[in-house]
Amino acid sequence: MRVLSLLVLFIGVVAVIMGGIFIGLGASRDMQLKEAMRLEHVTLGIESDLEGEAIDSLPEALEAGDTIREHRRGIAASYEDLLDEGRYDPTNPQHLTYAQAMNLENYLYLAVVAFGLTQAVMGSGVFMVITGIALGSTGIVLYRLRKAS
């Protein structure tokens, strides 16, 4: 019983440490991503009360990406429709605008995925901490029960 209680306590401590690491890594990557987006200073497609502020969050990046996709599809419904059985011509302003819109749209949707991943990592970390506390508490209770008997 003593070995079991110490093992459960040890696993709980490890879970708390790992959870803290996950939370720290997720938070640091989230801050790094926000700072990188602020440096790019993309301001398209966000609410008017935030006009001029850089897009630096998951909801803002998603909204801006959707707006750019809408505008891009106003030029052509698809890349194939844009080319109309021809080749991409970088001197054609319509082709160039479409390609630039695709690049910015991809940048914003990649940011959405990255923000989602950092949130998932932090959520996993919180779960590990809670689980670790529960396991550690169980280990302590088991240890005390063994001593009492």
Short mmCIF file of C-alpha atoms in Angstrom, two decimals:
data_model
loop_
_atom_site.label_atom_id
_atom_site.label_comp_id
_atom_site.label_asym_id
_atom_site.label_seq_id
_atom_site.Cartn_x
_atom_site.Cartn_y
_atom_site.Cartn_z
CA MET A 1 0.00 0.00 0.00
CA ARG A 2 2.90 2.35 0.78
CA VAL A 3 4.50 1.80 -2.64
CA LEU A 4 1.15 2.35 -4.36
CA SER A 5 0.48 5.60 -2.51
CA LEU A 6 3.97 6.91 -3.30
CA LEU A 7 3.61 5.88 -6.95
CA VAL A 8 0.25 7.68 -7.25
CA LEU A 9 1.75 10.75 -5.55
CA PHE A 10 4.77 10.66 -7.88
CA ILE A 11 2.55 10.40 -10.98
CA GLY A 12 0.51 13.33 -9.66
CA VAL A 13 3.61 15.48 -9.24
CA VAL A 14 4.83 14.56 -12.73
CA ALA A 15 1.40 15.44 -14.18
CA VAL A 16 1.42 18.85 -12.47
CA ILE A 17 4.94 19.58 -13.76
CA MET A 18 4.05 18.46 -17.30
CA GLY A 19 0.85 20.50 -17.17
CA GLY A 20 2.79 23.57 -16.13
CA ILE A 21 5.20 23.03 -19.02
CA PHE A 22 2.31 22.69 -21.49
CA ILE A 23 0.66 25.85 -20.17
CA GLY A 24 3.95 27.76 -20.32
CA LEU A 25 4.79 26.59 -23.84
CA GLY A 26 1.28 27.33 -25.10
CA ALA A 27 1.25 30.79 -23.55
CA SER A 28 4.71 31.67 -24.86
CA ARG A 29 3.84 30.56 -28.40
CA ASP A 30 0.57 32.48 -28.20
CA MET A 31 2.43 35.66 -27.21
CA GLN A 32 5.06 35.04 -29.90
CA LEU A 33 2.35 34.64 -32.55
CA LYS A 34 0.54 37.79 -31.41
CA GLU A 35 3.76 39.80 -31.50
CA ALA A 36 4.61 38.52 -34.99
CA MET A 37 1.15 39.48 -36.22
CA ARG A 38 1.41 42.94 -34.66
CA LEU A 39 4.71 43.46 -36.48
CA GLU A 40 2.99 42.65 -39.80
CA HIS A 41 0.23 45.14 -38.88
CA VAL A 42 -2.51 43.53 -40.96
CA THR A 43 -5.70 45.52 -40.32
CA LEU A 44 -8.15 44.25 -42.95
CA GLY A 45 -11.65 42.97 -42.29
CA ILE A 46 -11.96 43.64 -38.58
CA GLU A 47 -14.80 45.47 -36.84
CA SER A 48 -14.97 49.23 -37.29
CA ASP A 49 -14.40 49.94 -33.58
CA LEU A 50 -11.07 48.11 -33.90
CA GLU A 51 -10.16 49.80 -37.17
CA GLY A 52 -6.46 50.48 -37.44
CA GLU A 53 -5.55 47.90 -34.79
CA ALA A 54 -3.47 44.96 -35.94
CA ILE A 55 -5.14 41.58 -36.20
CA ASP A 56 -3.65 39.51 -33.40
CA SER A 57 -6.22 36.99 -32.20
CA LEU A 58 -8.02 33.91 -33.46
CA PRO A 59 -11.45 35.56 -33.97
CA GLU A 60 -9.92 38.59 -35.72
CA ALA A 61 -7.76 36.43 -38.00
CA LEU A 62 -10.74 34.24 -38.88
CA GLU A 63 -12.94 37.25 -39.65
CA ALA A 64 -10.24 38.91 -41.76
CA GLY A 65 -9.49 35.67 -43.63
CA ASP A 66 -13.17 35.20 -44.41
CA THR A 67 -13.45 38.80 -45.63
CA ILE A 68 -10.43 38.44 -47.90
CA ARG A 69 -11.77 35.14 -49.26
CA GLU A 70 -15.07 36.89 -50.06
CA HIS A 71 -13.26 39.69 -51.89
CA ARG A 72 -10.97 37.24 -53.70
CA ARG A 73 -13.96 35.25 -54.91
CA GLY A 74 -15.37 38.53 -56.22
CA ILE A 75 -12.43 38.60 -58.64
CA ALA A 76 -12.88 34.95 -59.64
CA ALA A 77 -14.78 32.05 -58.08
CA SER A 78 -11.69 29.84 -58.23
CA TYR A 79 -8.10 29.91 -59.39
CA GLU A 80 -9.09 27.87 -62.43
CA ASP A 81 -11.75 30.45 -63.33
CA LEU A 82 -9.20 33.23 -62.96
CA LEU A 83 -6.82 31.66 -65.44
CA ASP A 84 -9.60 30.73 -67.85
CA GLU A 85 -7.61 27.82 -69.30
CA GLY A 86 -4.49 30.01 -69.55
CA ARG A 87 -1.40 30.52 -67.42
CA TYR A 88 -0.77 32.80 -64.48
CA ASP A 89 0.43 36.20 -65.70
CA PRO A 90 2.14 38.31 -63.01
CA THR A 91 1.78 41.40 -65.21
CA ASN A 92 -2.02 41.04 -65.19
CA PRO A 93 -3.28 43.15 -62.25
CA GLN A 94 -6.27 40.85 -61.73
CA HIS A 95 -4.03 37.76 -61.50
CA LEU A 96 -1.62 39.56 -59.18
CA THR A 97 -4.37 40.84 -56.87
CA TYR A 98 -5.90 37.36 -56.70
CA ALA A 99 -2.54 35.76 -55.86
CA GLN A 100 -1.79 38.36 -53.18
CA ALA A 101 -5.25 37.82 -51.68
CA MET A 102 -4.60 34.06 -51.59
CA ASN A 103 -1.30 34.63 -49.79
CA LEU A 104 -2.84 36.92 -47.18
CA GLU A 105 -5.82 34.58 -46.75
CA ASN A 106 -3.46 31.62 -46.19
CA TYR A 107 -1.42 33.67 -43.69
CA LEU A 108 -4.53 34.49 -41.69
CA TYR A 109 -5.94 30.95 -41.75
CA LEU A 110 -2.56 29.58 -40.70
CA ALA A 111 -2.69 31.99 -37.76
CA VAL A 112 -6.16 30.64 -36.91
CA VAL A 113 -4.76 27.10 -36.82
CA ALA A 114 -1.75 28.22 -34.76
CA PHE A 115 -3.93 30.06 -32.22
CA GLY A 116 -6.17 27.00 -31.99
CA LEU A 117 -3.17 24.77 -31.38
CA THR A 118 -1.80 27.00 -28.62
CA GLN A 119 -5.22 26.98 -26.96
CA ALA A 120 -5.39 23.18 -27.20
CA VAL A 121 -1.91 22.86 -25.68
CA MET A 122 -2.81 25.19 -22.81
CA GLY A 123 -6.11 23.34 -22.28
CA SER A 124 -4.23 20.04 -22.13
CA GLY A 125 -1.87 21.58 -19.61
CA VAL A 126 -4.73 22.72 -17.39
CA PHE A 127 -6.21 19.22 -17.57
CA MET A 128 -2.84 17.71 -16.59
CA VAL A 129 -2.52 20.05 -13.62
CA ILE A 130 -6.03 19.22 -12.40
CA THR A 131 -5.39 15.50 -12.89
CA GLY A 132 -2.03 15.79 -11.14
CA ILE A 133 -3.58 17.53 -8.15
CA ALA A 134 -6.26 14.84 -7.94
CA LEU A 135 -3.68 12.04 -8.20
CA GLY A 136 -1.37 13.71 -5.70
CA SER A 137 -4.22 14.17 -3.25
CA THR A 138 -5.21 10.53 -3.69
CA GLY A 139 -1.62 9.46 -3.05
CA ILE A 140 -1.48 11.51 0.14
CA VAL A 141 -4.80 10.09 1.37
CA LEU A 142 -3.64 6.53 0.62
CA TYR A 143 -0.37 7.16 2.45
CA ARG A 144 -2.16 8.55 5.52
CA LEU A 145 -4.64 5.65 5.53
CA ARG A 146 -1.75 3.21 5.50
CA LYS A 147 -0.06 5.01 8.40
CA ALA A 148 -3.30 5.09 10.39
CA SER A 149 -3.83 1.36 10.06
#
